[in-house]
XYZ file of C-alpha atoms in Angstrom:
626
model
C 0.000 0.000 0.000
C 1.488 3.333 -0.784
C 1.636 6.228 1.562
C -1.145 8.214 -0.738
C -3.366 5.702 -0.082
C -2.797 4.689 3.659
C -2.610 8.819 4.578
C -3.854 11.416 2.364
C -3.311 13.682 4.886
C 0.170 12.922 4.854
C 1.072 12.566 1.492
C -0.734 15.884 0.621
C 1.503 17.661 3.038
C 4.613 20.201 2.306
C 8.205 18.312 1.091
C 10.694 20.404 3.741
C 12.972 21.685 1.206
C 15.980 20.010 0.630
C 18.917 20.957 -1.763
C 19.498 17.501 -4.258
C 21.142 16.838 -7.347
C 19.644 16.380 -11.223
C 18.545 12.982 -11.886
C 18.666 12.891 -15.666
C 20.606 9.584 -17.190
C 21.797 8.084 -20.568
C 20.893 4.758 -21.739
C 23.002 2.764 -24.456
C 20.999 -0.421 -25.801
C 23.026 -2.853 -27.233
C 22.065 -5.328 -30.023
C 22.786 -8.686 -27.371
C 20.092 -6.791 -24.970
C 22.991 -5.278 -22.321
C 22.392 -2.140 -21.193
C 24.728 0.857 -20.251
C 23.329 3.925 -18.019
C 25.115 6.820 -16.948
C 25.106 10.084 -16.083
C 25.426 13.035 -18.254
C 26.800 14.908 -15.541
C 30.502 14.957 -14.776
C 31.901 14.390 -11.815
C 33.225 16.787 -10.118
C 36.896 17.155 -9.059
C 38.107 15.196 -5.484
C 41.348 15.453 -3.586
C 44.028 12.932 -3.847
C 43.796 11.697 -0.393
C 41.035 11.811 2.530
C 43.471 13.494 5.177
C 43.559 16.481 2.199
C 40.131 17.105 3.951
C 40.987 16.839 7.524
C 43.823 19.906 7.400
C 41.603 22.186 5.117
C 38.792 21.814 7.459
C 41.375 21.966 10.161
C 42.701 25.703 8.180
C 38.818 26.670 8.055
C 37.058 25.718 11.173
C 39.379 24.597 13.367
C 37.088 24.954 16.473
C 33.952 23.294 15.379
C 33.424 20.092 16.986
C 34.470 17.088 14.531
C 33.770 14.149 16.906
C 31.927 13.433 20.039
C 31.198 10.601 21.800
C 29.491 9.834 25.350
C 32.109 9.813 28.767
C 30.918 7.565 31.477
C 29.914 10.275 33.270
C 27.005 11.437 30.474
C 28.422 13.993 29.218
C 29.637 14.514 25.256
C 33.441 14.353 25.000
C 34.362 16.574 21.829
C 37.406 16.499 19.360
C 37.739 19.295 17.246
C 39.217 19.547 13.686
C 42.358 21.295 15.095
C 42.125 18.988 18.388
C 41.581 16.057 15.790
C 44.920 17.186 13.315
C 47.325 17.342 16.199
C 46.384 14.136 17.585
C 46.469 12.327 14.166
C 49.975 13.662 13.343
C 51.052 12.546 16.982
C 50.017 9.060 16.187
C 51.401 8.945 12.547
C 54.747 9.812 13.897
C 54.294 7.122 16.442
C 53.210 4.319 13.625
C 56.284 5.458 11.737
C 58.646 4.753 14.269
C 57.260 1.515 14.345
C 58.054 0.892 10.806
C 54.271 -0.357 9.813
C 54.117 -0.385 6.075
C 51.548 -2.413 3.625
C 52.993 -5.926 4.564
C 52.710 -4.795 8.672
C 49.093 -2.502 8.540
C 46.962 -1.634 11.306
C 44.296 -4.030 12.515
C 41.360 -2.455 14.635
C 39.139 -5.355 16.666
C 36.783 -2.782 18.681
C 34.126 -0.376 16.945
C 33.095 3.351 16.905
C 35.095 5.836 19.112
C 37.114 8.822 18.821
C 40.464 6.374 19.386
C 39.483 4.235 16.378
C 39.183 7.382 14.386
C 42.092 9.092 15.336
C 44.220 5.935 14.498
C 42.737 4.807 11.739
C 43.177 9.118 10.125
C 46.900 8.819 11.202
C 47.262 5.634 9.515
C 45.681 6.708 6.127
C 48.027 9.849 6.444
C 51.254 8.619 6.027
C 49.537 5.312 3.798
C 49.678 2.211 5.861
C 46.383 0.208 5.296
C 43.848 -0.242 8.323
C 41.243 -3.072 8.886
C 38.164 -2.325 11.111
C 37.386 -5.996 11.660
C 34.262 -6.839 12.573
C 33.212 -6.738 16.879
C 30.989 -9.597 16.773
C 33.981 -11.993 15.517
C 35.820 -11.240 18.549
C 32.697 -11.053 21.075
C 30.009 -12.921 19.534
C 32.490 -16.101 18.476
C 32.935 -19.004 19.856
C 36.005 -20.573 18.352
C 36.855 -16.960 16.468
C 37.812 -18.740 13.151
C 36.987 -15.756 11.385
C 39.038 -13.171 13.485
C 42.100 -16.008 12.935
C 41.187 -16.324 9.132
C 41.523 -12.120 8.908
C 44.801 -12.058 10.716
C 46.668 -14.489 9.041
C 46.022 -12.868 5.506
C 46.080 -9.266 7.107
C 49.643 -9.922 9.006
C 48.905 -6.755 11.143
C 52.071 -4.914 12.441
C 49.745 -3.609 15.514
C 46.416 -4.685 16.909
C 44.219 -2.286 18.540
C 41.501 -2.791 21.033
C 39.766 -0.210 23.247
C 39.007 -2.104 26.441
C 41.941 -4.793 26.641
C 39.565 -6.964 29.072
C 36.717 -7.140 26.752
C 39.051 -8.466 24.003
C 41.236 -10.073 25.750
C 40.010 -13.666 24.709
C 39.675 -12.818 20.928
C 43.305 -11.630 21.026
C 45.139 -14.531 22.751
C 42.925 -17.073 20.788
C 43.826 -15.155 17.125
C 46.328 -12.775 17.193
C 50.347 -13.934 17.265
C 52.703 -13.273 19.596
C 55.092 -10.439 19.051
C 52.893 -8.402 17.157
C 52.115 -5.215 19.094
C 48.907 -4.465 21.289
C 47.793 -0.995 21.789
C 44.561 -0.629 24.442
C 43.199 2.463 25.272
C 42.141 0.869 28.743
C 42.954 -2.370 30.771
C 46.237 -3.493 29.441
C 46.344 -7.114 28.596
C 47.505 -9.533 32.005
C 48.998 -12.092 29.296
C 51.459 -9.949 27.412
C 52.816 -6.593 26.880
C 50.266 -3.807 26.100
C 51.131 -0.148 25.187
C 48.961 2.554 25.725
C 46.797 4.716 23.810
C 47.925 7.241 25.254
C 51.276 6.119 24.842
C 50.636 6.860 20.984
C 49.068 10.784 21.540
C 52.389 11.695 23.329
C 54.923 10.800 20.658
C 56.759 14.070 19.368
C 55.458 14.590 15.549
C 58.169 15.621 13.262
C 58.685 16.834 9.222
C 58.918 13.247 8.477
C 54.859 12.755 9.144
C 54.653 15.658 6.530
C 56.994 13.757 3.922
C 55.214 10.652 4.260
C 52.053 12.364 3.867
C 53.069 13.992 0.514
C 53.695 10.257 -0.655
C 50.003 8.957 -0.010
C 48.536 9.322 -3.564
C 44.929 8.346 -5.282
C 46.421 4.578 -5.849
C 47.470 4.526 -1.952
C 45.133 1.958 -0.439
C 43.860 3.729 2.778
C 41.845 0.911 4.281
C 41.039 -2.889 3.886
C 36.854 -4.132 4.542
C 36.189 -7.421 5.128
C 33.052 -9.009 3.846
C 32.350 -12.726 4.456
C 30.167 -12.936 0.903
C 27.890 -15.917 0.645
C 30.523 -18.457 1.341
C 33.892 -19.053 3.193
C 36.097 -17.052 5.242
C 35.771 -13.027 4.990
C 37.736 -11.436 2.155
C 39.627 -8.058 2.567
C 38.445 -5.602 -0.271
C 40.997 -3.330 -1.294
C 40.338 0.676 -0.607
C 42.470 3.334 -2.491
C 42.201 6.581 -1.547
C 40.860 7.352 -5.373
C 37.824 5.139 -4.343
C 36.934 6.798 -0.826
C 37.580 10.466 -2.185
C 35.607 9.844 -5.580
C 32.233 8.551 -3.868
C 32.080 11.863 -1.665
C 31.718 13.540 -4.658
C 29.091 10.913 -5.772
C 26.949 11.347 -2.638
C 27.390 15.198 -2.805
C 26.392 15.580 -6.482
C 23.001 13.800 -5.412
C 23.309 15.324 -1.743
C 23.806 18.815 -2.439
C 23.077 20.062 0.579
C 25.390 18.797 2.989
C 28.162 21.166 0.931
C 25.659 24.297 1.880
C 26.030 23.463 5.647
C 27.936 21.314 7.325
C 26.169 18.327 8.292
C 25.305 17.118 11.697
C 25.071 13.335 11.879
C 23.498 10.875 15.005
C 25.005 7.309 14.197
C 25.731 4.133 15.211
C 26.419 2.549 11.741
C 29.706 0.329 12.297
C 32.995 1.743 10.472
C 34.087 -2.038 9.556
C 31.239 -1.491 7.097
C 31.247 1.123 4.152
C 27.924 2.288 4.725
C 29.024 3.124 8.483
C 32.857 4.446 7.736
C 33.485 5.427 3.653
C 29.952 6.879 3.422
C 28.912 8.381 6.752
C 32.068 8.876 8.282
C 33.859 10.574 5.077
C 30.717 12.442 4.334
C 31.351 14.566 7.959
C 34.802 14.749 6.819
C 34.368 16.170 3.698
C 32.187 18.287 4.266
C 33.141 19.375 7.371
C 30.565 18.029 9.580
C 30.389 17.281 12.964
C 29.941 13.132 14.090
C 28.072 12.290 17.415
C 28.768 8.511 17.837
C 25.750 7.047 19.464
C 26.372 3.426 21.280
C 23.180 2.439 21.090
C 21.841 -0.328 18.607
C 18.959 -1.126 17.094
C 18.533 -4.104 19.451
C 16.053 -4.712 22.765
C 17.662 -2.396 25.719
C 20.029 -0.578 23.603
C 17.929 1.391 21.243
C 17.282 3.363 24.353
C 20.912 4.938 23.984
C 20.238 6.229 20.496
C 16.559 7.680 21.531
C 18.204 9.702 24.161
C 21.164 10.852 22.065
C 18.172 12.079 19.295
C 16.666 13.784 21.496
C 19.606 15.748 22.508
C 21.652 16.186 19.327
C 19.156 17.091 16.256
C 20.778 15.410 12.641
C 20.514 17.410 9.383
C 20.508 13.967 7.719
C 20.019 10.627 10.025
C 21.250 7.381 8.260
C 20.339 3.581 9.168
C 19.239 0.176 8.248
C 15.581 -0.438 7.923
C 15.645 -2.469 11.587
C 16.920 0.557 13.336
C 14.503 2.761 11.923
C 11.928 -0.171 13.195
C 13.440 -0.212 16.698
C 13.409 3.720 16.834
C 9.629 4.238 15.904
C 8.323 2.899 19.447
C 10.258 5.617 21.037
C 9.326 8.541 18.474
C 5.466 7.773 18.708
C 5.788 7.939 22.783
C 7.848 10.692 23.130
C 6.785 14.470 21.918
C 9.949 15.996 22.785
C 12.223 13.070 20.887
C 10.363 14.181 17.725
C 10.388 17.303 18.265
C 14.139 17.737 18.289
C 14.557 14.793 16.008
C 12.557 16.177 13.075
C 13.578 20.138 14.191
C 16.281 20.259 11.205
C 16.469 17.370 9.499
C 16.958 17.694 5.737
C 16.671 13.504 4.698
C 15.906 10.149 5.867
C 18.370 7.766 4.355
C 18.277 3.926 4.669
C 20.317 1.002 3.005
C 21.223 -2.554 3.529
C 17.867 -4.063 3.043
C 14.199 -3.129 1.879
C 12.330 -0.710 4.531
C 9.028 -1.980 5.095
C 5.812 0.114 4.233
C 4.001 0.713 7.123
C 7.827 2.019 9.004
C 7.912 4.257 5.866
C 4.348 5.560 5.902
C 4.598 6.111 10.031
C 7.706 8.320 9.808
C 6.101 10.327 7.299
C 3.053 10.842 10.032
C 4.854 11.310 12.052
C 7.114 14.327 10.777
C 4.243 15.571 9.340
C 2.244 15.486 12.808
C 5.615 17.584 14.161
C 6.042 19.513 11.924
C 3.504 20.229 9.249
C 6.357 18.919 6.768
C 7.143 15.376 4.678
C 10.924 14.251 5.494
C 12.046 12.976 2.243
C 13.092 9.761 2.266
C 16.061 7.958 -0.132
C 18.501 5.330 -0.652
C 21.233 3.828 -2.854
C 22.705 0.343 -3.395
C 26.139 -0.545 -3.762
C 28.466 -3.017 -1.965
C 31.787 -2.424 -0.383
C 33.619 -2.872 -3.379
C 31.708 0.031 -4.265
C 32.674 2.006 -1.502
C 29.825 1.719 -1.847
C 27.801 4.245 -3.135
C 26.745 3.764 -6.572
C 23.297 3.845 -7.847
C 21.423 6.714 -5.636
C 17.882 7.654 -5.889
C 17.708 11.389 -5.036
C 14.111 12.580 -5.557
C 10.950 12.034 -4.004
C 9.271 8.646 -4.581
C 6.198 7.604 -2.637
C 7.054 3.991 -1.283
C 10.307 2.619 -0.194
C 12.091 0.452 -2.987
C 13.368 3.117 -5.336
C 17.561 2.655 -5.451
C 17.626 5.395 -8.616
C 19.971 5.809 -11.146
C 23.819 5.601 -11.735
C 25.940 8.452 -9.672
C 27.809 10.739 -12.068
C 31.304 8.772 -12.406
C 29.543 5.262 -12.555
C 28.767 3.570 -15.739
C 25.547 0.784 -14.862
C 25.820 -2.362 -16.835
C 22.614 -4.231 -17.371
C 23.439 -7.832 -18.582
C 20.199 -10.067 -19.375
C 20.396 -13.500 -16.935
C 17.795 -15.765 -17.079
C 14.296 -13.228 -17.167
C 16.262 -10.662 -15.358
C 19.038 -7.640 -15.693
C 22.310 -8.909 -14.176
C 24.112 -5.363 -12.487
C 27.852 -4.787 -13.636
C 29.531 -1.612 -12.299
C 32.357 0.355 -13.367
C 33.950 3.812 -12.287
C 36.879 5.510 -9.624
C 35.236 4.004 -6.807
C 35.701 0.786 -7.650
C 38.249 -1.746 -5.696
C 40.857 -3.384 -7.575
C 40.448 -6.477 -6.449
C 40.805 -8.372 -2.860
C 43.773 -8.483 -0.325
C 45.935 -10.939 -1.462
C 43.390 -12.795 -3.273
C 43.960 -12.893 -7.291
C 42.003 -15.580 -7.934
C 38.670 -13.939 -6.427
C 39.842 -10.639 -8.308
C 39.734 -12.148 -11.699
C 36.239 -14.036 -10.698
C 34.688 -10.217 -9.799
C 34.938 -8.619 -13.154
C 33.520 -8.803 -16.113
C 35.954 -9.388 -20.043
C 35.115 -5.477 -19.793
C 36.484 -4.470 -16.750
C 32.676 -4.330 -14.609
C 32.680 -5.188 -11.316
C 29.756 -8.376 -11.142
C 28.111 -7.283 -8.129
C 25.672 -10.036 -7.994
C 22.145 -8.114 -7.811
C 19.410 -8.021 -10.247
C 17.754 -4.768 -11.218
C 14.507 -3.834 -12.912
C 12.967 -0.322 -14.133
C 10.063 1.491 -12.328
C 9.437 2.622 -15.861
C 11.071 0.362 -19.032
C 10.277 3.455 -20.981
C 11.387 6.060 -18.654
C 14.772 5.066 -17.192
C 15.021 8.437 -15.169
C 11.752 6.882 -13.092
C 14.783 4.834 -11.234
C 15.416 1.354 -10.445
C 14.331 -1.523 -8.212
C 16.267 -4.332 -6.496
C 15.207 -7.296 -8.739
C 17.186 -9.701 -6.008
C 20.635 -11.335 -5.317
C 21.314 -13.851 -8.366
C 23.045 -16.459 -6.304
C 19.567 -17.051 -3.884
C 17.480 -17.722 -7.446
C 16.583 -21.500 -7.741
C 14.136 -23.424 -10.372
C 11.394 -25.566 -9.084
C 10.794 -29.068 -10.369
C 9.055 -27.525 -12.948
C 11.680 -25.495 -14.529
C 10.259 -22.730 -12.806
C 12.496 -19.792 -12.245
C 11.733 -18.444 -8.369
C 12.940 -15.158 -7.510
C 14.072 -15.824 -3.818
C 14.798 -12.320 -2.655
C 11.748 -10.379 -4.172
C 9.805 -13.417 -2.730
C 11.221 -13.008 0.551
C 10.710 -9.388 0.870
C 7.357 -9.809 0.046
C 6.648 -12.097 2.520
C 8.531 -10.514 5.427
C 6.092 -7.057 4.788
C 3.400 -8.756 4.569
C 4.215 -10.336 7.894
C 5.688 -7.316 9.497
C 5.992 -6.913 12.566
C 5.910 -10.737 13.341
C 9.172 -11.765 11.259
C 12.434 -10.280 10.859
C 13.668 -12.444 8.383
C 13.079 -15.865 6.252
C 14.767 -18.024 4.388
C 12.268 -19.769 0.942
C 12.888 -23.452 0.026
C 11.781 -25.207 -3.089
C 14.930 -25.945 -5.476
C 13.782 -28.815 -7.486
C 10.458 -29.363 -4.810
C 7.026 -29.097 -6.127
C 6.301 -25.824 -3.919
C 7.667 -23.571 -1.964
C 7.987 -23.158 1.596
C 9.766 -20.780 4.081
C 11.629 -20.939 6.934
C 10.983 -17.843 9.579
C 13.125 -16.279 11.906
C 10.511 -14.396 13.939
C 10.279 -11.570 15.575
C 9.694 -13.158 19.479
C 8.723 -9.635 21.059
C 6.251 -8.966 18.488
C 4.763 -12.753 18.512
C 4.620 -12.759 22.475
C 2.163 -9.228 22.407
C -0.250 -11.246 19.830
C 0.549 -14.528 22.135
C -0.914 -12.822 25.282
C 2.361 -13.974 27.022
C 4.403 -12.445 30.254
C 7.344 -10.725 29.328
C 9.742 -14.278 30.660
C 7.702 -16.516 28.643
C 10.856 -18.735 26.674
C 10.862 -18.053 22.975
C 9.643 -21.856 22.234
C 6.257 -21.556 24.162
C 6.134 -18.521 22.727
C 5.945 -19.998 18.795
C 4.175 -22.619 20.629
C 0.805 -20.686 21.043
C -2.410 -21.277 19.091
C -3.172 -17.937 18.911
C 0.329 -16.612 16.938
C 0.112 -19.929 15.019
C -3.138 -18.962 13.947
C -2.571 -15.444 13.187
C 0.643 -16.663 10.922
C -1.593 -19.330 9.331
C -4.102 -16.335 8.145
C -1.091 -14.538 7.146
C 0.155 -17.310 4.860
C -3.292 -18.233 3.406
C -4.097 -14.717 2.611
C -0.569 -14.257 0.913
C -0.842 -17.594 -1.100
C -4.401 -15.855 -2.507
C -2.555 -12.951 -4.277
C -0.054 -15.515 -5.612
C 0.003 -15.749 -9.600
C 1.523 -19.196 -9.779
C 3.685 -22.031 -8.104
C 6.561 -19.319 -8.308
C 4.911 -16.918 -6.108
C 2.902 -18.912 -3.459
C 4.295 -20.010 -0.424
C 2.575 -23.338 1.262
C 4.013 -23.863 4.274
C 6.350 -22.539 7.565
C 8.267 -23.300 10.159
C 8.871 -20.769 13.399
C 12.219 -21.222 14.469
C 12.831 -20.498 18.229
C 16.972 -20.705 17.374
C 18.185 -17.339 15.933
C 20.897 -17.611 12.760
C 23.952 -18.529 14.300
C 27.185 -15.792 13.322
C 29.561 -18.908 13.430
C 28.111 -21.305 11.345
C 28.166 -18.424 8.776
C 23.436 -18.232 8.959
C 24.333 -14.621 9.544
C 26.766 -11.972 8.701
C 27.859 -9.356 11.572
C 25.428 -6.537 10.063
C 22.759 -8.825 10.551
C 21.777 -9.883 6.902
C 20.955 -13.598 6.341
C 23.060 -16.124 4.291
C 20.488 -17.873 2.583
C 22.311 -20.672 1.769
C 24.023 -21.437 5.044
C 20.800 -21.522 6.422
C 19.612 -23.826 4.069
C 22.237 -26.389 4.519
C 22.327 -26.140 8.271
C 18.624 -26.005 8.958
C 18.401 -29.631 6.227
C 16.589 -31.484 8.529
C 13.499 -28.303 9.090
C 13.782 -28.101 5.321
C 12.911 -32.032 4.737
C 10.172 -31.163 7.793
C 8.513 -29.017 5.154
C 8.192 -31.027 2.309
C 7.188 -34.186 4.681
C 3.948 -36.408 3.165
C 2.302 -36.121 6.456
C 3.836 -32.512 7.973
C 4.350 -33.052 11.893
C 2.596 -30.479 14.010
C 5.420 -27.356 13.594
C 4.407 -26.975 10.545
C 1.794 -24.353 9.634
C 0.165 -24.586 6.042
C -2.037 -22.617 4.158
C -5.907 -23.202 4.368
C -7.056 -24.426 1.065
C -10.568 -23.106 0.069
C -13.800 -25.066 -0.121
C-alpha cells in the first residue's frame, strides 16, 4: 500500500525543502540486450587523499566540533578539527617509528570511538592500510575462526583494542605473539600492552609531513572485510581514489550537505562502508560534525540512540531499515524526541535491506504530525567494493524500494540473466580487487572491466529510465522448481517478510527442485509474544508454541498464497524457528543480513520437515478453500 493511499493527509503535506542533485541519465541499448546507463553529468573534481580534507577543514574551522562521543559520566566528549589534526599527526609519527608499512598494517578489533578514528586518520596519512574488523567476531564467536582467518592474511604490524579486558580472549585465541597491542584501557595480564595514550604523546616531526606527501589516489587507505555468501571473509581493497571519488558521488546527489555542514546521530559500524566510507567521510568532507551514538537497534540498547536524538538534532540521520523499526516505538511515545529529532532534518536515508511500508508511511506521520512537513526519504545500493555508493535515488518517490539511477562517475551495466538484468559496475570508486586474493579478483569482473556485483535490477518505468530502479534480487539465492520454474528468492522473501511485518524479521524460501515452496521464519519473538498474550519471561519456544500466533501466521500465509500468480509466487508452508541464525556457522553476517544458503544447509533437517507427506505439528500450512 502506498503512503497516498494509507494517509492522504500525509502525502498531501509540504516536502521540507531540501537541496538535491539532477537525476537525468543516458541509456546505451546494445544489439545482445545489455544495457549501459550513466550520467550526463561529470563528476566533479576530489582530492588525492582523505586526510587532504581533515587539514583544510582543520585551516577553516578549526574549532567546530568534529567528533563526540558519550564519557561515562554522560556527558559529550568533543574532538575538534584542530584537536583532531594534532592528535592524528602525533600518532602517525608514532606508527612510523614503528616501521608499519603495507605488509605490517593496522588491525582495529573494537568499533566506533574517537580512538578508532584518530588511528585509523593517522594511519591513512602517512599510507599504511587499516582493517576495522568486525566486533561480533571477537565477542560474539565461539572458536573466532573468522578473526584467525583475517589475521593471518592481514599480518597486522599492531592490533588495537579499546578495552583490553573485553578483548582479551579474541586476542590470545587469534592474534600472534610479538605483534604489538595498543589498548586504550585495561592493558592485557597475558602480554605486553602499550597505551593509547602512549601513541598521543609521541613528538610529531617533518617526516609525518613527507610521508604524507607520498600517499597518492592509488594509496590503499583501508582494507573491509566481507564474508560474501561463502567461506572465510575477504579483505576488499580501498584506495584513496575510491573513498575520495564517492564523496563527490553522494554530494552531487546530496547537495546540501556542501551548503552546511552536516550534523550526523550514528551508530552505523565503520568495519562497514555504509558506516565508515559513506557516513564517516561524508562529515569529513564536508566538514561536519559526528556524534557517535552506542546504542543499537537491538532490545535495551535502542534506548541509547533515543536519548542521544533527542539531545543532538541530525541534518541527515542514516540507518538500516531495523533501526529505523526499533526507533519508531520511542518517536510515537515521546513528543519531545520528535520534536528535536525532526527540528532540522533535511533527509531520511536507509540502506542494507528493503524498509518496510508501514515504518515508511509512520515516519512520514509522524514528521508531518511535528512539523507540518514530509521528510524525504532515499537510498542507494552498492556493496563495499563500491565504496559503496553507486546507484542513488535522489528525488521524491512515494514507497520505499526506489535505489535510482547511476551516480555521475559510474557507468551501470545491465546484462540479461535468465528473465532478469544482471548489475555490472564500473567507475573511480571501484576496488581493484581483494587483499591478497587474485584468484577472487579475476572471478569479480567482467571481459570489460565491470565489477559483477551479484544483484538483479529492474525499471520502475522500461520506458522512462530516469523513473529509477528496483532491487530485482541477489542472483546467487534464485533457484528453479521441479518444474523449470524460475523463483525469484529475494523479491519473494521481501514480500513475505512485509506482509508479515511486525511478526518476522527475516526468512529463508525453500523449493529448489520441490514441487512448492515453503519458508523458513526467523521471527520476531517480542512482536509474537504481544499477539501470544504472554508475560514478558515466557521462553521463545512456548512462545511460537501458542495457538493464537500460530493462527494469526496461518491467516497470514493463506491470505498471501491468494494474491499468488503461480507455483513461483505462493508459499505453502512454515516453520517458526525459536533458534536465531547462528554468526559462526556463517546463517548470519555481523550486520545482521541472512546467508540464505548457510541456512539452508544447516537447517536440512526443518527443510525435509517441510516437504514431509504427512507434515508433523510445527508446521503451519495454508488453508485451502472449499
Amino acid at each position: 500500500m502506498s503512503e497516498a493511499m494509507r494517509n492522504p493527509k500525509a502525502a498531501a503535506a509540504p516536502l521540507r525543502p531540501v537541496r538535491l542533485g539532477p537525476s537525468d541519465v543516458e541509456l546505451d541499448r546494445r544489439p545482445d540486450g545489455t544495457l549501459y546507463l550513466r550520467s550526463p553529468h561529470p563528476l566533479e573534481r576530489y582530492p588525492a587523499k582523505l586526510t587532504e580534507r581533515l587539514e583544510h577543514w582543520t585551516a577553516v574551522a578549526p574549532d567546530r566540533v568534529f567528533l563526540a562521543q558519550r564519557a561515562r559520566d554522560g556527558s559529550w566528549r568533543k574532538v575538534t578539527y584542530r584537536d583532531a589534526w594534532l592528535q592524528v599527526r602525533c600518532i602517525a609519527q608514532a606508527l612510523i617509528e614503528r616501521k608499519l608499512s603495507v605488509e605490517r598494517p593496522v588491525a582495529i578489533l573494537s568499533g566506533n570511538d574517537i580512538e578508532h578514528a584518530l588511528l585509523g586518520l593517522a594511519a591513512m596519512m602517512i599510507g599504511v592500510p587499516y582493517a576495522p574488523i568486525s566486533v561480533p567476531y571477537s565477542l560474539m564467536s565461539s572458536d573466532f575462526g573468522k578473526l584467525k582467518s583475517i589475521i593471518e592474511v592481514l599480518t597486522p604490524g599492531l592490533v588495537f583494542a579499546a578495552d583490553g579486558k573485553l578483548f582479551a580472549r579474541a586476542i590470545d585465541s587469534a592474534v600472534p605473539l610479538g605483534i604489538e597491542i595498543v589498548t586504550a584501557t585495561n592493558p592485557l595480564d597475558s602480554r605486553p600492552t602499550t597505551s593509547f595514550a602512549e601513541l598521543l604523546m609521541t613528538e610529531p616531526t617533518v617526516t609525518v609531513e613527507a610521508f604524507h606527501a607520498r600517499v597518492n589516489a592509488d594509496t590503499v587507505a583501508k582494507i573491509l572485510f566481507t564474508s560474501g555468501s561463502t567461506g572465510y571473509p575477504k579483505g576488499v581493497i580501498n584506495t584513496q581514489r575510491m573513498v575520495c571519488a564517492n564523496q563527490a558521488m553522494a554530494r552531487a546527489g546530496l547537495c546540501f550537505v556542501g551548503d552546511e555542514p552536516p550534523v550526523v546521530v550514528d551508530w552505523l559500524p565503520w568495519n562497514h562502508p555504509f558506516g565508515s566510507n559513506h557516513n564517516f567521510n561524508m562529515i569529513l568532507d564536508n566538514g561536519g560534525s559526528l556524534y557517535i551514538d552506542e546504542g543499537k537497534p537491538l532490545p535495551g540498547a535502542i534506548a541509547a540512540t533515543a536519548k542521544n536524538l533527542k539531545e543532538i538534532a541530525p541534518t541527515i540521520y542514516f540507518n538500516v531499515p531495523k533501526g529505523y523499526e526499533a526507533l519508531l516505538p520511542h518517536l510515537r511515545a515521546d513528543a519531545d524526541l520528535r520534536k528535536n529529532f525532526f527540528s532540522r532534518l533535511k533527509v531520511l536515508f536507509y540502506a542494507g535491506a528493503s524498509l518496510q511500508q508501514y515504518v515508511w508511511d509512520e515516519l512520514q506521520e509522524l514528521s508531518v504530525a511535528t512539523c507540518g512537513e514530509r521528510i524525504i526519504f532515499l537510498s542507494s545500493i552498492g556493496s563495499t567494493e563500491t565504496s559503496p555508493l553507486a546507484v542513488a535515488c535522489n528525488w521524491d518517490y512515494p514507497r520505499p524500494g526506489n535505489i535510482g539511477v547511476p551516480a555521475p562517475g559510474v557507468e551501470l551495466k545491465l546484462v540479461p540473466n535468465e528473465g532478469k538484468l544482471e548489475c555490472r559496475l564500473k567507475g573511480p570508486n571501484i576496488t581493484p580487487g581483494y587483499w591478497r586474493r587474485p584468484d577472487l579478483t579475476k572471478e569479480a569482473f567482467d571481459e570489460e572491466g565491470f565489477y559483477k556485483i551479484g544483484d538483479a535490477l529492474k525499471f520502475v518505468d522500461p520506458d522512462d529510465p530516469s523513473q529509477g530502479l528496483l532491487f530485482d534480487g541477489r542472483l546467487a539465492e534464485d533457484f528453479k522448481l521441479a518444474s523449470g520454474t524460475w523463483v525469484s528468492a529475494g523479491a519473494l522473501r521481501a514480500q513475505f517478510v512485509d506482509h508479515c511485518a511486525p511478526l518476522v524479521r527475516d526468512a529463508v524460501i525453500a523449493g529448489a527442485d520441490r514441487d512448492d515452496l515453503t519458508v523458513l521464519v526467523f521471527p520476531d519473538i517480542e512482536a509474537c509474544r504481544k499477539v501470544a498474550a504472554l508475560p514478558a519471561d515466557a521462553p521463545p519456544a512456548a512462545v511460537l508454541a501458542d495457538a493464537r500466533l500460530r493462527d494469526e501466521f496461518g491467516r497470514r500465509l493463506t491470505a498471501l498464497a491468494r494474491q499468488s500468480s503461480g507455483s513461483s509466487t505462493r508459499l505453502c508452508r512454515m516453520i517458526l524457528m525459536a533458534e536465531p541464525p547462528s554468526l559462526d556457522a556463517g546463517e548470519a553476517t555481523d550486520k545482521g543480513s541472512i546467508n540464505q544458503r548457510a541456512v539452508l544447509t544447516r537447517r536440512k533437517a526443518l527443510v525435509e520437515e517441510l516437504y514431509a507427506a504427512a507434515p508433523s505439528a510445527d508446521v503451519i500450512s495454508i488453508v485451502q478453500r472449499n
